[in-house]
JSON list of C-alpha atoms in Angstrom, two decimals:
[
{"chain": "A", "resi": 1, "resn": "GLN", "atom": "CA", "xyz": [104.63, 125.58, 104.11]},
{"chain": "A", "resi": 2, "resn": "VAL", "atom": "CA", "xyz": [106.22, 123.35, 106.09]},
{"chain": "A", "resi": 3, "resn": "GLN", "atom": "CA", "xyz": [106.64, 119.45, 105.15]},
{"chain": "A", "resi": 4, "resn": "LEU", "atom": "CA", "xyz": [107.53, 117.08, 108.36]},
{"chain": "A", "resi": 5, "resn": "VAL", "atom": "CA", "xyz": [108.70, 113.12, 107.38]},
{"chain": "A", "resi": 6, "resn": "GLU", "atom": "CA", "xyz": [109.11, 110.15, 109.92]},
{"chain": "A", "resi": 7, "resn": "SER", "atom": "CA", "xyz": [111.27, 107.91, 110.03]},
{"chain": "A", "resi": 8, "resn": "GLY", "atom": "CA", "xyz": [112.77, 105.10, 112.05]},
{"chain": "A", "resi": 9, "resn": "GLY", "atom": "CA", "xyz": [110.20, 103.28, 113.26]},
{"chain": "A", "resi": 10, "resn": "GLY", "atom": "CA", "xyz": [110.34, 99.12, 113.69]},
{"chain": "A", "resi": 11, "resn": "LEU", "atom": "CA", "xyz": [110.10, 95.88, 115.78]},
{"chain": "A", "resi": 12, "resn": "VAL", "atom": "CA", "xyz": [112.25, 95.48, 118.69]},
{"chain": "A", "resi": 13, "resn": "GLN", "atom": "CA", "xyz": [112.22, 93.18, 121.39]},
{"chain": "A", "resi": 14, "resn": "ALA", "atom": "CA", "xyz": [111.27, 95.24, 125.09]},
{"chain": "A", "resi": 15, "resn": "GLY", "atom": "CA", "xyz": [114.49, 96.37, 126.45]},
{"chain": "A", "resi": 16, "resn": "GLY", "atom": "CA", "xyz": [115.62, 97.73, 123.48]},
{"chain": "A", "resi": 17, "resn": "SER", "atom": "CA", "xyz": [116.21, 100.81, 121.66]},
{"chain": "A", "resi": 18, "resn": "LEU", "atom": "CA", "xyz": [114.99, 102.55, 118.21]},
{"chain": "A", "resi": 19, "resn": "ARG", "atom": "CA", "xyz": [115.45, 106.52, 117.05]},
{"chain": "A", "resi": 20, "resn": "LEU", "atom": "CA", "xyz": [112.92, 107.78, 115.73]},
{"chain": "A", "resi": 21, "resn": "SER", "atom": "CA", "xyz": [113.54, 110.86, 112.94]},
{"chain": "A", "resi": 22, "resn": "CYS", "atom": "CA", "xyz": [111.57, 113.71, 111.95]},
{"chain": "A", "resi": 23, "resn": "ALA", "atom": "CA", "xyz": [112.99, 115.91, 108.98]},
{"chain": "A", "resi": 24, "resn": "ALA", "atom": "CA", "xyz": [111.38, 119.55, 108.22]},
{"chain": "A", "resi": 25, "resn": "SER", "atom": "CA", "xyz": [111.15, 120.80, 105.03]},
{"chain": "A", "resi": 26, "resn": "GLY", "atom": "CA", "xyz": [110.08, 124.23, 104.22]},
{"chain": "A", "resi": 27, "resn": "ASP", "atom": "CA", "xyz": [109.63, 127.30, 105.94]},
{"chain": "A", "resi": 28, "resn": "ILE", "atom": "CA", "xyz": [111.43, 126.39, 109.07]},
{"chain": "A", "resi": 29, "resn": "GLY", "atom": "CA", "xyz": [112.33, 129.26, 110.82]},
{"chain": "A", "resi": 30, "resn": "ARG", "atom": "CA", "xyz": [108.48, 129.66, 111.37]},
{"chain": "A", "resi": 31, "resn": "ILE", "atom": "CA", "xyz": [108.32, 126.94, 113.78]},
{"chain": "A", "resi": 32, "resn": "SER", "atom": "CA", "xyz": [107.65, 127.36, 117.47]},
{"chain": "A", "resi": 33, "resn": "VAL", "atom": "CA", "xyz": [107.63, 123.93, 118.73]},
{"chain": "A", "resi": 34, "resn": "ILE", "atom": "CA", "xyz": [108.16, 120.61, 117.25]},
{"chain": "A", "resi": 35, "resn": "SER", "atom": "CA", "xyz": [106.02, 117.47, 119.11]},
{"chain": "A", "resi": 36, "resn": "TRP", "atom": "CA", "xyz": [106.35, 113.91, 119.07]},
{"chain": "A", "resi": 37, "resn": "TYR", "atom": "CA", "xyz": [103.49, 112.28, 119.37]},
{"chain": "A", "resi": 38, "resn": "ARG", "atom": "CA", "xyz": [101.82, 108.29, 119.79]},
{"chain": "A", "resi": 39, "resn": "GLN", "atom": "CA", "xyz": [98.48, 106.33, 118.51]},
{"chain": "A", "resi": 40, "resn": "ALA", "atom": "CA", "xyz": [98.08, 103.34, 119.39]},
{"chain": "A", "resi": 41, "resn": "PRO", "atom": "CA", "xyz": [94.93, 101.25, 117.96]},
{"chain": "A", "resi": 42, "resn": "GLY", "atom": "CA", "xyz": [91.09, 102.11, 119.31]},
{"chain": "A", "resi": 43, "resn": "LYS", "atom": "CA", "xyz": [93.50, 104.71, 121.73]},
{"chain": "A", "resi": 44, "resn": "GLN", "atom": "CA", "xyz": [93.88, 108.73, 121.63]},
{"chain": "A", "resi": 45, "resn": "ARG", "atom": "CA", "xyz": [96.51, 110.21, 119.93]},
{"chain": "A", "resi": 46, "resn": "ASP", "atom": "CA", "xyz": [98.94, 111.59, 122.82]},
{"chain": "A", "resi": 47, "resn": "LEU", "atom": "CA", "xyz": [101.82, 113.14, 123.35]},
{"chain": "A", "resi": 48, "resn": "VAL", "atom": "CA", "xyz": [105.21, 111.88, 124.06]},
{"chain": "A", "resi": 49, "resn": "ALA", "atom": "CA", "xyz": [107.51, 114.99, 124.31]},
{"chain": "A", "resi": 50, "resn": "THR", "atom": "CA", "xyz": [108.16, 118.61, 122.72]},
{"chain": "A", "resi": 51, "resn": "ILE", "atom": "CA", "xyz": [111.35, 120.41, 121.94]},
{"chain": "A", "resi": 52, "resn": "THR", "atom": "CA", "xyz": [110.43, 124.32, 121.67]},
{"chain": "A", "resi": 53, "resn": "SER", "atom": "CA", "xyz": [113.10, 127.05, 119.22]},
{"chain": "A", "resi": 54, "resn": "GLY", "atom": "CA", "xyz": [114.65, 127.69, 122.61]},
{"chain": "A", "resi": 55, "resn": "GLY", "atom": "CA", "xyz": [115.56, 124.68, 123.23]},
{"chain": "A", "resi": 56, "resn": "SER", "atom": "CA", "xyz": [113.59, 123.48, 126.04]},
{"chain": "A", "resi": 57, "resn": "THR", "atom": "CA", "xyz": [112.03, 119.68, 126.75]},
{"chain": "A", "resi": 58, "resn": "ASN", "atom": "CA", "xyz": [109.43, 118.11, 128.28]},
{"chain": "A", "resi": 59, "resn": "TYR", "atom": "CA", "xyz": [107.96, 114.78, 128.53]},
{"chain": "A", "resi": 60, "resn": "VAL", "atom": "CA", "xyz": [105.21, 112.58, 129.47]},
{"chain": "A", "resi": 61, "resn": "GLY", "atom": "CA", "xyz": [105.87, 110.64, 132.60]},
{"chain": "A", "resi": 62, "resn": "SER", "atom": "CA", "xyz": [104.93, 107.67, 131.02]},
{"chain": "A", "resi": 63, "resn": "VAL", "atom": "CA", "xyz": [108.65, 107.88, 128.65]},
{"chain": "A", "resi": 64, "resn": "LYS", "atom": "CA", "xyz": [110.32, 110.48, 131.20]},
{"chain": "A", "resi": 65, "resn": "GLY", "atom": "CA", "xyz": [113.82, 108.95, 131.45]},
{"chain": "A", "resi": 66, "resn": "ARG", "atom": "CA", "xyz": [113.24, 106.51, 128.86]},
{"chain": "A", "resi": 67, "resn": "PHE", "atom": "CA", "xyz": [113.36, 108.90, 125.91]},
{"chain": "A", "resi": 68, "resn": "THR", "atom": "CA", "xyz": [114.96, 111.99, 124.70]},
{"chain": "A", "resi": 69, "resn": "ILE", "atom": "CA", "xyz": [114.13, 114.84, 122.22]},
{"chain": "A", "resi": 70, "resn": "SER", "atom": "CA", "xyz": [116.78, 116.28, 120.57]},
{"chain": "A", "resi": 71, "resn": "ARG", "atom": "CA", "xyz": [117.68, 118.38, 117.32]},
{"chain": "A", "resi": 72, "resn": "ASP", "atom": "CA", "xyz": [119.87, 118.78, 114.59]},
{"chain": "A", "resi": 73, "resn": "ASN", "atom": "CA", "xyz": [119.94, 122.64, 113.46]},
{"chain": "A", "resi": 74, "resn": "ALA", "atom": "CA", "xyz": [122.42, 121.96, 110.35]},
{"chain": "A", "resi": 75, "resn": "LYS", "atom": "CA", "xyz": [119.86, 118.76, 109.67]},
{"chain": "A", "resi": 76, "resn": "ASN", "atom": "CA", "xyz": [116.26, 120.16, 110.03]},
{"chain": "A", "resi": 77, "resn": "THR", "atom": "CA", "xyz": [116.23, 117.23, 111.92]},
{"chain": "A", "resi": 78, "resn": "VAL", "atom": "CA", "xyz": [114.94, 116.59, 115.24]},
{"chain": "A", "resi": 79, "resn": "TYR", "atom": "CA", "xyz": [114.56, 112.43, 116.80]},
{"chain": "A", "resi": 80, "resn": "LEU", "atom": "CA", "xyz": [113.38, 110.47, 119.34]},
{"chain": "A", "resi": 81, "resn": "GLN", "atom": "CA", "xyz": [115.72, 108.33, 121.04]},
{"chain": "A", "resi": 82, "resn": "MET", "atom": "CA", "xyz": [113.65, 105.70, 122.51]},
{"chain": "A", "resi": 83, "resn": "ASN", "atom": "CA", "xyz": [115.84, 103.65, 125.28]},
{"chain": "A", "resi": 84, "resn": "ASN", "atom": "CA", "xyz": [114.18, 100.65, 127.05]},
{"chain": "A", "resi": 85, "resn": "LEU", "atom": "CA", "xyz": [110.96, 100.13, 125.30]},
{"chain": "A", "resi": 86, "resn": "LYS", "atom": "CA", "xyz": [108.13, 98.29, 126.28]},
{"chain": "A", "resi": 87, "resn": "PRO", "atom": "CA", "xyz": [105.63, 97.37, 125.11]},
{"chain": "A", "resi": 88, "resn": "GLU", "atom": "CA", "xyz": [102.74, 100.10, 125.71]},
{"chain": "A", "resi": 89, "resn": "ASP", "atom": "CA", "xyz": [104.93, 102.00, 123.38]},
{"chain": "A", "resi": 90, "resn": "THR", "atom": "CA", "xyz": [103.93, 100.16, 120.61]},
{"chain": "A", "resi": 91, "resn": "ALA", "atom": "CA", "xyz": [102.05, 102.43, 117.99]},
{"chain": "A", "resi": 92, "resn": "VAL", "atom": "CA", "xyz": [102.18, 105.29, 115.32]},
{"chain": "A", "resi": 93, "resn": "TYR", "atom": "CA", "xyz": [104.93, 107.75, 116.17]},
{"chain": "A", "resi": 94, "resn": "TYR", "atom": "CA", "xyz": [103.96, 111.32, 114.68]},
{"chain": "A", "resi": 95, "resn": "CYS", "atom": "CA", "xyz": [106.14, 114.27, 114.30]},
{"chain": "A", "resi": 96, "resn": "ASN", "atom": "CA", "xyz": [104.26, 117.85, 114.63]},
{"chain": "A", "resi": 97, "resn": "ALA", "atom": "CA", "xyz": [105.10, 121.37, 113.90]},
{"chain": "A", "resi": 98, "resn": "ASP", "atom": "CA", "xyz": [103.15, 124.25, 115.63]},
{"chain": "A", "resi": 99, "resn": "GLY", "atom": "CA", "xyz": [104.48, 127.81, 114.06]},
{"chain": "A", "resi": 100, "resn": "THR", "atom": "CA", "xyz": [103.08, 130.76, 113.26]},
{"chain": "A", "resi": 101, "resn": "THR", "atom": "CA", "xyz": [103.23, 132.75, 109.70]},
{"chain": "A", "resi": 102, "resn": "LEU", "atom": "CA", "xyz": [104.83, 136.13, 108.81]},
{"chain": "A", "resi": 103, "resn": "TRP", "atom": "CA", "xyz": [101.47, 137.67, 109.35]},
{"chain": "A", "resi": 104, "resn": "GLY", "atom": "CA", "xyz": [100.83, 135.79, 112.70]},
{"chain": "A", "resi": 105, "resn": "ARG", "atom": "CA", "xyz": [98.33, 132.87, 111.88]},
{"chain": "A", "resi": 106, "resn": "PRO", "atom": "CA", "xyz": [99.15, 130.18, 113.87]},
{"chain": "A", "resi": 107, "resn": "TRP", "atom": "CA", "xyz": [99.47, 126.78, 111.88]},
{"chain": "A", "resi": 108, "resn": "ASN", "atom": "CA", "xyz": [100.21, 123.01, 112.54]},
{"chain": "A", "resi": 109, "resn": "SER", "atom": "CA", "xyz": [101.72, 120.65, 110.50]},
{"chain": "A", "resi": 110, "resn": "TRP", "atom": "CA", "xyz": [101.83, 116.52, 110.35]},
{"chain": "A", "resi": 111, "resn": "GLY", "atom": "CA", "xyz": [104.13, 113.92, 109.11]},
{"chain": "A", "resi": 112, "resn": "GLN", "atom": "CA", "xyz": [102.64, 110.63, 107.94]},
{"chain": "A", "resi": 113, "resn": "GLY", "atom": "CA", "xyz": [103.56, 108.71, 110.63]},
{"chain": "A", "resi": 114, "resn": "THR", "atom": "CA", "xyz": [105.82, 105.90, 111.57]},
{"chain": "A", "resi": 115, "resn": "GLN", "atom": "CA", "xyz": [104.65, 102.26, 113.39]},
{"chain": "A", "resi": 116, "resn": "VAL", "atom": "CA", "xyz": [107.02, 100.98, 116.48]},
{"chain": "A", "resi": 117, "resn": "THR", "atom": "CA", "xyz": [105.98, 97.32, 117.47]},
{"chain": "A", "resi": 118, "resn": "VAL", "atom": "CA", "xyz": [107.79, 96.63, 120.85]},
{"chain": "A", "resi": 119, "resn": "SER", "atom": "CA", "xyz": [107.64, 92.62, 121.12]},
{"chain": "A", "resi": 120, "resn": "SER", "atom": "CA", "xyz": [107.43, 91.12, 125.12]}
]
């Protein structure tokens, strides 16, 4: 019922900035939390940042102070502003939504991912 599309990835130099977008469509009123994850080759997919329906945010320690998650309700879009990028930030970044159906069944939805490459 919810579809997510990420965009904004690319190649940047260390110290640069990039803003990722996650556009949501469908029954977005049932979303509880939207999160950004990332996965580097050969590594597990790790949580990067979250934002709740109430606007609360949280970050993994390695990006705290450098990344900011935000939302634009009018555009049904969540952003991840990434500043002072480091080579270790290189990964495929995924948007994830957690929510419930009208009858209380939990669900989650993933976007297709967008590649972020930070050169050293």
